[in-house]
Amino acid sequence: MTTLKLFGIVFFCGLLSPSHEVLSGLSCAVSPQAMQKVLTDAILRSRLLQQHLQGLVLPNIMGEGGLPNSPTSITGLHLAEIQVPRLSVALLPAIGVQMTIAAKLKLGGSCLVGLLPELVSISVDVNITVNIKCTNFESGTVQVVIEDCLCIIAYIKIRLLSGLLSVSVNDIVFNQLTATLPGLLCPVVDIVVKLVSIRLLSTVNAVVPVGTAGTIHYRLASLPFASGLSLVLDLDGTVKQVGGTIIPHDSSPSALPPLLGKLLVLVLRQGFLNAAMSLVLRPPPQTFPCTPEAFSGATRLQEAIVALFPAGCSSCHGTSPLSIRLALSGNPLIVLEENKATVELSVMILMSLKSSDGTTINLLLVKADLSLDAHIVVAGGRLVLGLSLGSTSLSLESSDVGISNISNLRPHCSSLLVETFLPLINRTLLIGIPLPKVLDIPLTQVEIRI
């Protein structure tokens, strides 16, 4: 099998485990406990299931039992109470999520044994297991269906005030409820699952603001996929500047390394991350005098530039300190390698001074191509990058005074960028790239892997 080079950031929010490589750029893995809690809150603690079961009406139960030679009938059977439902989730490869609800149902009705009518109470322990699958992916949306529903009655207890029912009545009730309950409970669970899936999947198809710079519209990039012990949600997004201009990006997938011990994986593609960075990283140009107050290496930089002045250049020596202007050139680019993330960007450095007659002379226009080491964290539901200088490459763009060799300026320009421009970049990046709260699961206690 061909080995794929990995391009992805992996950040964990708990304990997932694909046994294969999945499409990606960045992924978040969520623990089974987190996913189970969300479904429990949405289905049980909200009483959504209980409310939809309240109107449940069961057919009458008829059979031979009770007193000798007297038929037994239980009529008006209805759901009186639901006690302590519990929910658990697991994954089925190539299908999706398997959800099991264990509940104790109390049924009430009227029981007629011979000619003696009285109230009857039936306690039923039931386990409902459904296989939930996503299908029909189209334009970022999917349809959620229940592929199978299994309803198992684990225990039945019948209470009658007179205590006149025979043991055989338990068999009659058990057999008839086993035959009728699945056809009544499964459609209710199907309705509840679809209602919950509409709400939870709306968290994937979400528009989130990025400060005042614009918005990101997240959506599914492909059909959710289950393999091994992982459910993979491949996400993409439309990145818009204020005013509605879309920042285009390459949505081609790349490979994600295997993740172990996780249940849900959220994937963001590398091209999307670059578009989001272009929206977030828009620092304003900086202009300041080349003085020790501005940055500590100012004197050495100025001396190095003066040493480059051509002989006989009368206009090279002005009456004011050098003026420096720093401006970002082009869009930043995130480069992801195994165990390493870097941000590549270019900065234009314009060095000028005022001559004795008051005119401005552009001594040097230098382009600095930076490779910045990126430290990545998730904080407050946002992907936040902190950058430090890795390497600098300088190229001369122009000089009004004929300077042609700038090789000696690299260490001084590097110091200039570290002291003045990188702090500005990092302050700008503090806004972070907002991440969707998929399935209402908060991104906390996150571990990053690249």
Coordinates of C-alpha atoms in Angstrom, one line a residue, residues 39 70 97 134 190 197 227 244-245 271 297 321 391 393 444 448:
L39 CA -27.2 12.7 23.3
S70 CA -61.6 -17.8 33.8
V97 CA -23.7 5.3 15.5
C134 CA -26.2 9.4 7.6
D190 CA -37.2 7.3 15.1
S197 CA -30.3 15.1 14.5
S227 CA -14.7 3.0 10.4
G244 CA -19.2 39.6 1.3
T245 CA -16.0 38.9 -0.7
G271 CA -6.8 24.8 2.2
G297 CA 19.2 47.0 17.3
P321 CA 16.9 59.3 11.5
S391 CA 14.4 31.7 9.3
S393 CA 15.4 35.3 3.5
T444 CA -11.9 21.6 26.2
I448 CA -2.6 19.0 19.7

